[in-house]
Amino acid sequence: MERRSFLKKASVGLAAGAVATVAAPVMAQSALPSLKWKLASSFPKSLDTLFNAIETVAQHVKTATGGRFEIQLFAAGEIVPSAAVLDAVKDGTVEMGQSASYYYVGKDPAFAFDCAVPFGLNSRQQSAWMWSGGGLELMRDLFKDYNIHNIPCGNTGVQMGGWFRKEIKTVADMKGLKMRIAGIAGQVMGKLGVVGQQMGPADIYPALEKGTIDAVEWVGPYDDEKFGFNRVAKYYYYPGFWEAGPQLSIYINLKKWNELPKEYQQALEDACAFAHVQMQADYDVKNVAALRRLVAGGTKLKEFPKEVMVAAQAATLQLYEEFSAKYPRFKKIYGPWKKFRDDEYLWFKVAERAYDSFVFSQSSRR
Amino acid sequence: MERRSFLKKASVGLAAGAVATVAAPVMAQSALPSLKWKLASSFPKSLDTLFNAIETVAQHVKTATGGRFEIQLFAAGEIVPSAAVLDAVKDGTVEMGQSASYYYVGKDPAFAFDCAVPFGLNSRQQSAWMWSGGGLELMRDLFKDYNIHNIPCGNTGVQMGGWFRKEIKTVADMKGLKMRIAGIAGQVMGKLGVVGQQMGPADIYPALEKGTIDAVEWVGPYDDEKFGFNRVAKYYYYPGFWEAGPQLSIYINLKKWNELPKEYQQALEDACAFAHVQMQADYDVKNVAALRRLVAGGTKLKEFPKEVMVAAQAATLQLYEEFSAKYPRFKKIYGPWKKFRDDEYLWFKVAERAYDSFVFSQSSRR
């Protein structure tokens, strides 16, 4: 009895303490620090839809924190090169980064799950995996070992398959094709006989023009149009089956993240969510207009032949088995990811597929 | 020359003023008010995926503002009934609301564009319209007249077509069918001979069990399962062509919104964006598991026959012409919305459709 009465008192005491704790942050407001962070992006400003995401994040965070938390933005190459963003955040060269995690498959192929893997999830399914399907926890567990806290921030939607100088009718037509394509996608293409080429953005157009390469994949109509690929390659293939829903990410140095006041963490996380929706929305609007212009200018839109898709999918699944045997991190994520993918396909093939198929078939292409 | 030099000086002065303005909020932090607002939802707590969105918004806003801005949540009926939320926010009975804007088509059918119209946009297209396609501006212009600032906050994805006691094979089978369906969807169904019935959630199950009604549409597998409709109706139809991407919204009394410090406005807007992504993600995860259980329990999944879809689409387009003739607000929004819809269908039928069709056709239904 006495012990119980003691416990009762103790719990009242705790409750009072809790009230005090709730009130405390109000008093502590004036103590919130003024911060000026650097963010290094993997992208140039010319990829304006991608770059706009970090402009949005910086602006929203600044507003939400009354101007106290400022994020300075640096385009690719200004502080570190495009593919060095992860290391720059890991090592604390900058507090934050913006990147596409599949740039780091050389460190571990598991990084690709944070962005896109061939024959993976579409944009909405990728968000479902990250927000509600356990994906974010799995990815944070990986990034933690690289001293990084990652936040999803944007998606392009399914990308195009790229620009080809010649028509592709069979799998045999892929053999020996020199294509600018990298990462896991490059390895899948390699299994079909494509000779993958890595080159920086500035070198792609002249290489395609001269015929040094036969094909190039970049992003989608809006971003591709700026390069003028349509002037030197006639066929524009879809879909980019290696990038069905590529997600962009914000990286934050883990120590810096942990030092942030809860208020700033929340402002940053939610600003990234706003930019996440905005990027997909912007691409969905800009790509239509660009596609119209390209087609009006003579570009031939072509769907990859089914046999190419089937062969590429088989090559992809084989590659995943090879990765699983070789990379424990990949294997650990691939298992639950594969189950999630199968579940999503099951659900989307019912109502979403039925609706989309009907309305798209009723609309004419103009 | 002198005038020009004067202008030059003036602009320097303005720039200095701007710097001062940027610095000011830091000083003003301690003056940020403690607020406790009431939010009335149109939904019961049992619709937990919908209700969770406002729990997320309240929690994130509280954290981002260091506990100073609290939002108390009230389920449907606790302060006002489900369909009275718009008026409650408009009149200032509560500061905020959560609702589905198509509940208010009785005031003006234009409200439906903020949520869903039959044969409208899918979830991602709806977000594209609101964030990047001019939709938000058009809807805010409408809500302003009702003294409300609206923020998109969540989407269910395409809903199911509902539970039917008998199989639907032709348009003729729809004639005389008593179906629980309301709003614009009810009017479309009316044109096919369906007798629409309005009833509260508690009355639906007994009515379907007794055969007072022949069919009911509610949400999707996860929410429908809780009602046990599968025990009294065998056929589960898809897609809910009247709700391809129904968006939920947060309403804020316009005067209250304008009084909010910029910091709180930003925290609230971004918290809604987080909840927006989260709701769709949650539904995409929960619906699969529920659908599996329903099908395992004997539910017959059926796609609406194409002739029903074609007839319903024709009836819908006719209805929109009638609305446009009668309601200037509807007409004003329908024009640009229709153009946007056509654009999105054009874009989605290329790469997105090609990718989804391929991978869904390769996956087996388990």
XYZ file of C-alpha atoms in Angstrom:
732
model
C 0.000 0.000 0.000
C 2.675 2.388 1.006
C 4.782 1.489 -1.951
C 1.794 2.031 -4.206
C 1.057 5.397 -2.677
C 4.707 6.324 -3.123
C 4.534 5.335 -6.781
C 1.422 7.403 -7.187
C 3.148 10.446 -5.788
C 6.188 9.822 -7.910
C 4.062 9.678 -11.039
C 2.368 12.933 -10.133
C 5.797 14.403 -9.736
C 6.764 13.117 -13.161
C 3.655 14.587 -14.712
C 4.441 17.966 -13.219
C 7.953 17.614 -14.569
C 6.549 16.831 -17.984
C 4.495 20.003 -17.958
C 7.588 21.975 -17.093
C 9.440 20.312 -19.961
C 6.744 21.281 -22.425
C 6.885 24.872 -21.268
C 10.684 25.026 -21.293
C 11.304 25.429 -25.058
C 9.248 28.616 -25.038
C 11.660 30.122 -22.558
C 14.661 28.770 -24.440
C 13.660 30.276 -27.805
C 15.994 33.224 -27.621
C 18.864 30.769 -27.123
C 18.364 29.158 -30.541
C 21.591 29.582 -32.499
C 22.206 31.500 -35.696
C 23.636 29.063 -38.218
C 25.094 29.390 -41.676
C 25.598 26.073 -43.408
C 27.042 25.116 -46.754
C 25.237 22.731 -49.081
C 27.150 21.170 -51.990
C 24.976 19.915 -54.827
C 25.813 17.187 -57.335
C 23.964 19.202 -59.953
C 24.663 22.288 -62.022
C 22.228 25.194 -61.880
C 21.235 24.387 -65.459
C 19.362 21.332 -64.147
C 17.021 23.929 -62.725
C 14.262 21.616 -61.528
C 16.764 19.714 -59.384
C 18.523 22.848 -58.196
C 15.214 24.512 -57.394
C 14.592 21.846 -54.738
C 17.496 23.087 -52.628
C 16.559 26.710 -53.246
C 13.129 25.847 -51.846
C 14.604 23.994 -48.874
C 16.946 26.872 -48.026
C 14.215 29.485 -48.351
C 11.633 27.565 -46.311
C 14.101 26.729 -43.538
C 15.171 30.353 -43.351
C 11.579 31.559 -43.110
C 10.525 28.917 -40.576
C 13.450 29.783 -38.309
C 13.001 33.533 -38.532
C 16.183 33.940 -40.556
C 18.406 32.205 -38.008
C 19.224 29.067 -40.005
C 20.699 29.900 -43.388
C 21.842 27.388 -45.983
C 24.243 28.574 -48.700
C 23.976 26.657 -51.949
C 26.870 25.571 -54.119
C 26.417 23.956 -57.518
C 28.419 20.945 -58.669
C 32.117 21.792 -58.924
C 31.952 24.974 -56.872
C 33.241 23.269 -53.724
C 33.551 19.618 -54.754
C 32.845 17.716 -57.983
C 29.431 16.164 -58.587
C 30.288 12.649 -57.421
C 32.267 13.795 -54.367
C 29.247 15.192 -52.511
C 28.746 12.148 -50.292
C 32.359 12.205 -49.131
C 32.269 15.968 -48.605
C 29.292 15.599 -46.241
C 30.742 12.502 -44.577
C 34.019 14.282 -43.872
C 32.390 17.533 -42.794
C 33.835 19.611 -45.653
C 30.257 20.865 -45.975
C 27.362 20.390 -43.557
C 24.910 19.326 -46.281
C 24.691 17.889 -49.766
C 22.176 17.226 -52.504
C 22.759 14.163 -54.620
C 21.424 11.070 -56.341
C 22.513 8.144 -54.200
C 23.103 5.810 -57.133
C 26.207 7.869 -57.887
C 27.827 5.931 -55.031
C 27.257 2.333 -56.131
C 31.046 2.071 -56.412
C 31.179 2.269 -52.602
C 28.243 -0.120 -52.197
C 25.502 -1.035 -54.706
C 22.995 -0.772 -51.822
C 23.111 3.023 -52.205
C 21.038 2.680 -55.371
C 17.925 1.759 -53.358
C 17.897 5.357 -52.072
C 17.495 6.581 -55.657
C 16.632 4.013 -58.340
C 17.524 0.484 -59.383
C 16.650 -0.992 -62.809
C 13.116 -2.424 -62.907
C 12.420 -0.864 -59.541
C 9.677 1.265 -58.044
C 7.902 4.097 -59.798
C 7.861 7.557 -58.223
C 4.857 7.032 -55.948
C 5.968 3.534 -54.947
C 9.435 4.823 -54.071
C 7.833 7.417 -51.775
C 5.617 4.713 -50.255
C 8.696 2.592 -49.588
C 10.583 5.437 -47.958
C 7.750 6.959 -45.928
C 5.741 3.916 -44.957
C 7.372 0.716 -46.197
C 10.474 0.603 -44.016
C 12.803 1.942 -46.711
C 13.871 5.077 -44.869
C 14.975 3.077 -41.821
C 16.980 0.682 -44.005
C 18.641 3.518 -45.909
C 19.414 5.512 -42.750
C 21.069 2.440 -41.321
C 23.374 2.384 -44.361
C 24.041 6.140 -44.411
C 24.812 6.158 -40.687
C 27.975 4.204 -41.443
C 28.961 7.060 -43.723
C 28.315 9.628 -40.999
C 25.255 10.938 -42.847
C 21.601 11.597 -42.066
C 19.633 11.319 -45.324
C 16.250 12.865 -46.188
C 14.318 12.114 -49.414
C 13.889 15.274 -51.434
C 12.333 14.986 -54.864
C 11.817 12.572 -57.713
C 11.928 13.019 -61.477
C 9.381 10.332 -62.309
C 10.233 7.670 -64.851
C 12.975 8.943 -67.103
C 13.245 8.471 -70.834
C 15.277 5.644 -72.343
C 17.418 8.105 -74.223
C 18.455 9.212 -77.674
C 19.456 6.681 -80.325
C 20.901 7.392 -83.759
C 19.412 4.166 -85.123
C 16.156 2.373 -84.560
C 16.158 -0.550 -82.122
C 13.997 -3.445 -83.297
C 15.502 -6.461 -81.582
C 17.846 -7.329 -78.724
C 20.464 -8.013 -81.390
C 20.338 -4.311 -82.342
C 21.649 -3.474 -78.852
C 24.808 -5.539 -79.342
C 27.924 -3.431 -79.751
C 25.975 -0.206 -79.329
C 28.143 2.466 -77.723
C 25.925 4.206 -75.177
C 26.586 6.842 -72.576
C 25.153 5.055 -69.547
C 26.720 4.331 -66.149
C 26.260 2.600 -62.815
C 24.051 -0.459 -62.377
C 22.147 0.477 -65.550
C 25.431 0.312 -67.432
C 26.045 -3.187 -66.064
C 22.555 -4.329 -67.125
C 23.122 -2.917 -70.596
C 26.486 -4.645 -70.665
C 24.735 -7.983 -70.294
C 22.794 -7.139 -73.481
C 26.026 -6.406 -75.320
C 25.881 -2.618 -75.047
C 29.262 -0.964 -74.568
C 28.714 1.524 -71.756
C 30.563 4.832 -71.917
C 31.076 7.263 -69.072
C 31.499 10.906 -69.959
C 30.861 14.309 -68.467
C 27.903 16.400 -69.662
C 30.059 18.650 -71.852
C 31.406 15.735 -73.878
C 28.129 13.984 -74.661
C 26.753 16.154 -77.459
C 29.946 16.239 -79.583
C 30.416 12.464 -79.102
C 26.857 11.779 -80.258
C 27.213 14.224 -83.143
C 30.436 12.610 -84.392
C 29.108 9.106 -83.912
C 31.755 8.264 -81.288
C 28.723 7.056 -79.346
C 25.441 5.732 -80.791
C 23.142 6.551 -77.905
C 22.847 8.577 -74.732
C 20.517 8.572 -71.762
C 20.125 11.700 -69.705
C 16.886 12.609 -67.865
C 13.620 13.441 -69.628
C 12.231 15.790 -72.286
C 12.677 19.017 -70.327
C 16.321 18.491 -69.356
C 17.280 16.649 -72.565
C 15.916 19.387 -74.809
C 18.439 21.899 -73.490
C 21.313 19.722 -74.729
C 19.892 19.630 -78.234
C 20.308 15.836 -78.518
C 17.345 15.881 -80.912
C 19.505 17.617 -83.510
C 21.944 14.678 -83.702
C 19.806 11.650 -82.851
C 16.409 10.962 -84.343
C 14.926 8.299 -82.040
C 13.813 9.042 -78.504
C 13.134 5.798 -76.628
C 11.021 5.108 -73.558
C 10.734 4.053 -70.809
C 14.053 4.386 -68.986
C 13.505 1.039 -67.261
C 16.604 1.630 -65.125
C 15.099 4.777 -63.596
C 11.398 4.339 -62.959
C 11.266 6.680 -59.967
C 14.684 8.138 -59.184
C 14.637 9.892 -55.861
C 16.966 12.739 -54.980
C 18.283 13.057 -51.451
C 19.557 15.619 -49.017
C 22.571 14.505 -46.993
C 23.419 16.044 -43.640
C 26.600 15.380 -41.708
C 25.375 13.174 -38.842
C 27.223 15.037 -36.102
C 25.885 18.365 -37.400
C 22.376 16.889 -37.623
C 22.517 15.668 -34.042
C 23.674 19.080 -32.860
C 20.720 20.852 -34.525
C 17.920 22.031 -32.240
C 14.755 19.921 -32.673
C 13.056 23.004 -34.156
C 15.600 23.219 -36.966
C 15.555 19.470 -37.609
C 11.791 19.597 -38.031
C 11.898 22.674 -40.258
C 14.498 21.000 -42.464
C 12.700 17.654 -42.676
C 9.408 19.314 -43.617
C 10.992 21.725 -46.093
C 12.467 18.662 -47.832
C 8.971 17.130 -47.982
C 7.623 20.276 -49.638
C 10.460 20.242 -52.181
C 9.863 16.512 -52.680
C 6.319 17.088 -53.904
C 7.262 20.218 -55.803
C 10.038 18.604 -57.870
C 7.816 15.796 -59.155
C 5.060 18.318 -59.870
C 7.440 20.597 -61.780
C 8.775 17.751 -63.915
C 5.251 16.556 -64.666
C 4.419 20.012 -65.972
C 7.652 20.926 -67.764
C 8.125 17.557 -69.490
C 4.839 17.771 -71.412
C 5.636 21.079 -73.023
C 9.162 19.968 -73.930
C 7.942 16.667 -75.384
C 5.462 18.544 -77.583
C 8.231 20.779 -78.931
C 10.556 17.817 -79.569
C 7.917 15.828 -81.439
C 6.895 18.911 -83.433
C 10.578 19.281 -84.362
C 10.751 15.818 -85.886
C 11.869 13.596 -82.994
C 10.572 10.033 -83.377
C 9.123 8.769 -80.097
C 9.651 5.017 -79.776
C 8.778 2.470 -77.131
C 11.488 -0.121 -76.437
C 10.462 -3.417 -78.085
C 9.047 -5.890 -75.591
C 11.851 -8.372 -76.223
C 14.399 -5.734 -75.209
C 12.449 -5.076 -71.997
C 12.187 -8.808 -71.244
C 15.897 -9.401 -71.858
C 16.870 -6.365 -69.788
C 14.650 -7.467 -66.913
C 16.166 -10.954 -66.930
C 19.683 -9.467 -66.974
C 18.713 -7.189 -64.081
C 17.409 -9.982 -61.877
C 20.561 -11.989 -62.577
C 22.688 -8.998 -61.582
C 20.777 -8.634 -58.299
C 21.555 -12.255 -57.448
C 25.232 -11.575 -58.146
C 25.157 -8.453 -55.960
C 23.368 -10.343 -53.174
C 26.085 -12.986 -53.158
C 28.829 -10.380 -53.047
C 27.533 -7.421 -51.029
C 25.889 -8.139 -47.630
C 24.392 -4.624 -47.453
C 22.715 -5.054 -50.820
C 21.391 -8.467 -49.811
C 20.006 -7.106 -46.530
C 17.981 -4.413 -48.296
C 17.118 -6.363 -51.458
C 15.086 -8.984 -49.543
C 12.489 -6.659 -47.949
C 12.638 -4.297 -50.950
C 11.720 -7.134 -53.342
C 8.756 -8.129 -51.182
C 7.653 -4.507 -51.060
C 7.992 -4.147 -54.845
C 5.856 -7.253 -55.435
C 3.200 -5.933 -53.050
C 3.087 -2.548 -54.750
C 2.848 -4.051 -58.220
C -0.034 -6.195 -56.973
C -1.925 -3.177 -55.651
C -1.167 -0.812 -58.532
C -2.216 -3.351 -61.178
C -5.747 -3.279 -59.806
C -7.398 0.150 -59.537
C -4.541 2.476 -60.572
C -3.717 0.501 -63.715
C -7.378 0.105 -64.662
C -8.066 3.818 -64.285
C -4.939 5.043 -66.022
C -5.286 2.564 -68.895
C -8.831 3.636 -69.559
C -8.363 7.394 -69.456
C -5.056 7.373 -71.324
C -6.536 5.200 -74.077
C -9.433 7.649 -74.423
C -7.147 10.658 -74.781
C -5.633 11.409 -78.140
C -1.999 12.343 -78.643
C -1.686 15.921 -79.814
C 22.005 62.762 -64.878
C 21.055 64.059 -61.515
C 17.826 62.142 -61.522
C 19.712 59.003 -62.407
C 22.215 59.545 -59.630
C 19.329 60.131 -57.216
C 17.752 56.848 -58.284
C 21.051 55.099 -57.791
C 21.320 56.399 -54.258
C 17.729 55.513 -53.541
C 18.293 51.959 -54.645
C 21.359 51.667 -52.404
C 19.191 52.918 -49.576
C 16.580 50.288 -50.358
C 19.200 47.577 -50.375
C 20.444 48.661 -46.954
C 16.863 48.631 -45.756
C 16.449 45.126 -47.068
C 19.446 43.930 -45.098
C 17.974 45.404 -41.945
C 14.683 43.638 -42.643
C 16.406 40.294 -42.987
C 18.162 40.728 -39.666
C 15.038 41.892 -37.824
C 13.268 38.544 -37.278
C 16.234 37.243 -35.270
C 15.715 40.025 -32.761
C 11.973 39.484 -32.733
C 12.106 35.756 -31.923
C 11.263 36.061 -28.260
C 8.113 37.960 -29.213
C 6.603 35.012 -31.111
C 3.207 34.231 -29.575
C 2.048 31.072 -27.823
C -1.010 29.829 -29.700
C -3.522 27.092 -29.082
C -5.769 26.454 -32.064
C -8.676 24.130 -32.640
C -8.884 21.940 -35.746
C -12.214 20.306 -36.641
C -11.929 17.273 -38.900
C -14.582 15.914 -41.252
C -13.387 12.429 -40.387
C -13.762 10.050 -37.461
C -10.645 8.681 -35.785
C -11.511 5.263 -37.220
C -10.442 6.546 -40.634
C -7.002 6.448 -39.091
C -4.948 7.143 -42.223
C -6.850 10.393 -42.769
C -6.814 11.339 -39.110
C -3.112 10.551 -38.851
C -2.415 13.377 -41.306
C -3.609 16.008 -38.833
C -1.835 14.281 -35.961
C 1.353 14.589 -38.018
C 0.672 18.242 -38.869
C -0.002 19.128 -35.225
C 3.064 17.291 -33.962
C 5.431 18.732 -36.585
C 4.171 22.294 -36.123
C 4.565 21.979 -32.371
C 8.125 20.696 -32.693
C 9.139 23.259 -35.313
C 7.868 26.118 -33.154
C 9.433 24.884 -29.932
C 6.052 24.019 -28.450
C 4.589 27.506 -28.939
C 2.023 26.709 -31.631
C -0.298 23.930 -30.558
C -3.169 22.537 -32.593
C -5.891 20.593 -30.784
C -7.634 17.986 -32.908
C -11.339 17.246 -32.922
C -12.880 14.358 -34.847
C -16.081 14.699 -36.892
C -19.020 15.514 -34.642
C -16.977 16.590 -31.650
C -17.379 20.298 -32.419
C -19.285 20.303 -35.712
C -20.621 17.574 -38.005
C -18.508 16.220 -40.832
C -19.955 18.394 -43.594
C -20.016 21.590 -41.497
C -16.230 21.944 -41.280
C -15.945 24.502 -44.081
C -18.538 26.767 -42.463
C -16.957 26.342 -39.030
C -13.605 27.579 -40.379
C -15.221 30.299 -42.463
C -17.126 31.645 -39.468
C -14.189 31.316 -37.072
C -15.873 28.715 -34.832
C -12.536 26.910 -35.167
C -9.257 28.240 -36.566
C -8.625 25.187 -38.741
C -10.322 22.277 -40.444
C -9.519 19.076 -42.293
C -11.899 18.058 -45.021
C -12.508 16.748 -48.513
C -13.565 19.751 -50.559
C -16.058 17.817 -52.711
C -18.304 17.717 -49.638
C -19.167 21.321 -50.521
C -20.351 20.972 -54.115
C -23.770 22.060 -52.852
C -22.276 25.524 -52.302
C -20.419 25.454 -55.618
C -19.427 22.460 -57.775
C -16.042 24.175 -58.299
C -14.997 22.979 -54.823
C -14.631 19.470 -56.244
C -11.490 20.473 -58.166
C -9.728 20.789 -54.796
C -10.410 17.104 -54.138
C -11.643 14.968 -57.048
C -14.003 15.136 -60.000
C -15.147 12.080 -61.985
C -12.656 11.115 -64.720
C -10.194 13.595 -63.298
C -6.532 13.519 -62.330
C -4.768 10.662 -60.608
C -2.929 11.285 -57.344
C 0.365 12.448 -58.837
C -1.368 14.543 -61.495
C -3.509 16.225 -58.841
C -0.350 17.175 -56.932
C 1.227 18.433 -60.165
C -1.843 20.585 -60.793
C -1.827 22.059 -57.306
C 1.924 22.592 -56.892
C 2.982 23.495 -60.395
C 0.023 23.666 -62.757
C -1.784 26.726 -61.425
C -4.404 24.742 -59.493
C -3.509 26.048 -56.062
C -3.882 29.656 -57.190
C -7.288 28.922 -58.744
C -8.513 27.092 -55.652
C -7.207 29.754 -53.266
C -9.089 32.345 -55.265
C -12.288 30.367 -54.639
C -11.606 29.671 -50.952
C -10.744 33.324 -50.324
C -14.407 34.156 -50.885
C -15.209 31.748 -48.076
C -12.678 33.412 -45.780
C -10.388 30.388 -45.959
C -6.731 29.711 -46.775
C -6.468 26.137 -48.092
C -3.414 23.849 -48.115
C -3.323 20.428 -49.853
C -2.695 17.686 -47.310
C -2.860 14.105 -48.492
C -4.386 11.904 -51.127
C -5.854 8.401 -51.001
C -4.925 7.417 -54.546
C -7.596 6.013 -56.840
C -10.401 4.587 -54.761
C -12.301 1.383 -55.390
C -15.590 1.364 -57.272
C -17.348 -0.197 -54.329
C -19.246 -3.264 -53.204
C -22.014 -4.737 -55.333
C -24.397 -7.536 -54.393
C -24.776 -8.524 -58.035
C -22.378 -8.720 -60.934
C -22.387 -5.808 -63.412
C -21.998 -6.942 -67.012
C -23.605 -4.153 -69.017
C -24.747 -0.553 -68.633
C -28.286 -1.939 -68.418
C -27.305 -3.702 -65.175
C -26.727 -0.278 -63.592
C -30.318 0.823 -64.247
C -32.411 1.006 -61.088
C -29.477 -0.015 -58.911
C -29.775 1.560 -55.474
C -26.286 2.731 -54.570
C -24.902 4.706 -51.676
C -23.057 7.397 -53.618
C -23.253 11.182 -53.356
C -22.085 14.468 -54.849
C -21.082 14.843 -58.486
C -20.427 11.078 -58.667
C -24.047 10.518 -57.664
C -25.186 12.795 -60.488
C -23.048 10.912 -63.013
C -24.448 7.609 -61.804
C -27.943 9.108 -62.031
C -27.421 9.620 -65.741
C -26.764 5.862 -66.028
C -30.014 5.088 -64.222
C -28.494 4.423 -60.797
C -30.626 5.619 -57.894
C -28.182 7.410 -55.603
C -28.722 7.124 -51.860
C -27.185 9.340 -49.213
C -26.681 7.812 -45.780
C -24.372 8.165 -42.810
C -21.650 5.581 -42.182
C -23.600 3.778 -39.439
C -26.554 3.070 -41.739
C -24.657 1.660 -44.708
C -23.868 -1.850 -43.513
C -27.421 -2.738 -42.356
C -28.899 -1.267 -45.556
C -26.581 -3.360 -47.709
C -27.225 -6.449 -45.574
C -31.018 -6.108 -45.852
C -30.888 -5.310 -49.537
C -32.329 -1.809 -49.043
C -29.374 -0.796 -51.182
C -27.609 -2.906 -53.831
C -24.217 -1.265 -53.768
C -22.002 1.078 -51.770
C -18.834 2.981 -52.463
C -16.606 3.999 -49.592
C -12.808 4.363 -49.901
C -10.467 1.449 -50.620
C -9.550 -1.999 -49.254
C -8.037 -0.815 -45.964
C -10.914 1.426 -44.898
C -13.656 -0.728 -46.453
C -12.489 -3.890 -44.698
C -13.256 -2.409 -41.277
C -16.944 -2.041 -42.221
C -17.203 -5.715 -43.166
C -18.933 -4.934 -46.487
C -17.354 -8.137 -47.839
C -19.652 -10.176 -45.611
C -22.798 -8.857 -47.318
C -21.661 -8.077 -50.874
C -19.598 -10.412 -53.005
C -18.317 -8.211 -55.821
C -15.674 -5.542 -55.300
C -15.424 -3.309 -58.366
C -12.642 -1.062 -59.576
C -11.654 1.593 -60.439
C -13.607 4.310 -58.636
C -13.586 6.478 -61.742
C -15.166 9.333 -59.794
C -12.208 9.487 -57.401
C -8.944 8.909 -59.245
C -6.836 11.027 -56.914
C -8.931 12.577 -54.147
C -6.957 15.176 -52.294
C -7.603 16.099 -48.698
C -7.194 19.692 -47.564
C -6.425 21.736 -44.504
C -8.557 24.860 -44.149
C -7.405 27.851 -42.127
C -9.551 30.843 -41.276
C -8.111 33.547 -43.542
C -7.941 36.245 -40.854
C -6.211 33.844 -38.477
C -3.819 32.792 -41.254
C -2.909 36.387 -42.007
C -2.259 37.043 -38.309
C 0.188 34.124 -38.049
C 3.882 34.987 -37.923
C 5.685 34.004 -41.141
C 7.590 31.367 -39.139
C 4.365 29.601 -38.164
C 2.871 29.885 -41.646
C 5.953 28.198 -43.074
C 6.002 25.476 -40.418
C 2.331 24.744 -41.088
C 2.652 24.720 -44.869
C 5.631 22.361 -44.778
C 4.103 20.068 -42.152
C 1.107 19.703 -44.498
C 3.498 18.742 -47.318
C 5.042 16.045 -45.128
C 1.602 14.690 -44.221
C 0.638 14.912 -47.903
C 3.357 12.451 -48.911
C 2.837 10.313 -45.833
C -0.902 9.750 -46.363
C -0.469 8.477 -49.919
C 2.440 6.298 -48.785
C 0.408 4.839 -45.918
C -2.550 4.013 -48.158
C -0.258 2.421 -50.733
C 1.084 0.127 -48.018
C -2.085 -0.618 -46.037
C -4.325 -1.245 -49.060
C -2.226 -4.161 -50.353
C -2.442 -6.143 -47.138
C -6.185 -5.509 -46.812
C -6.843 -6.467 -50.429
C -4.987 -9.757 -49.921
C -7.139 -10.569 -46.878
C -10.376 -9.671 -48.682
C -9.567 -11.797 -51.730
C -8.455 -14.686 -49.492
C -11.842 -14.366 -47.741
C -13.793 -14.884 -50.956
C -14.306 -11.353 -52.295
C -14.554 -11.306 -56.103
C -12.429 -8.521 -57.555
C -14.024 -7.179 -60.744
C -13.074 -4.463 -63.197
C -15.965 -2.290 -64.414
C -16.879 -3.383 -67.969
C -15.492 -1.017 -70.583
C -18.989 -0.072 -71.778
C -19.846 1.117 -68.259
C -16.676 3.223 -68.167
C -17.396 4.694 -71.617
C -21.007 5.524 -70.716
C -19.971 7.043 -67.387
C -17.296 9.158 -69.036
C -19.784 10.464 -71.611
C -22.272 11.278 -68.837
C -19.510 13.054 -66.911
C -18.462 15.263 -69.801
C -22.103 16.166 -70.421
C -22.510 17.092 -66.756
C -19.436 19.347 -66.907
C -20.981 21.219 -69.833
C -24.154 21.697 -67.784
C -22.155 22.925 -64.780
C -20.148 25.295 -66.991
C -23.363 26.854 -68.287
C -24.759 27.285 -64.795
C -21.833 27.987 -62.459
C -19.318 30.694 -63.483
C -16.768 29.528 -60.878
C -16.850 25.995 -62.225
C -16.469 27.261 -65.769
C -13.527 29.463 -64.820
C -11.598 26.540 -63.342
C -12.795 23.810 -65.732
C -11.175 25.493 -68.762
C -7.548 25.511 -67.568
C -8.080 22.278 -65.610
C -9.218 20.454 -68.763
C -6.180 21.640 -70.679
C -3.952 20.539 -67.821
C -5.648 17.131 -67.661
C -5.122 16.575 -71.399
C -1.464 17.553 -71.070
C -0.889 15.176 -68.165
C -2.595 12.273 -69.928
C -0.380 12.938 -72.943
C 2.780 12.797 -70.850
C 1.779 9.884 -68.626
C 0.738 7.710 -71.566
C 4.335 7.751 -72.827
C 7.001 6.654 -70.351
C 4.949 6.129 -67.168
C 2.313 3.996 -68.886
C 4.911 1.983 -70.804
C 6.900 1.232 -67.668
C 3.954 0.421 -65.422
C 2.251 -1.750 -68.065
C 5.358 -3.799 -68.582
C 6.280 -4.429 -64.959
C 2.700 -4.996 -63.800
C 2.110 -7.508 -66.601
C 5.266 -9.370 -65.567
C 4.213 -9.621 -61.932
C 1.829 -12.366 -60.869
C -1.154 -11.773 -58.614
C -0.741 -13.579 -55.313
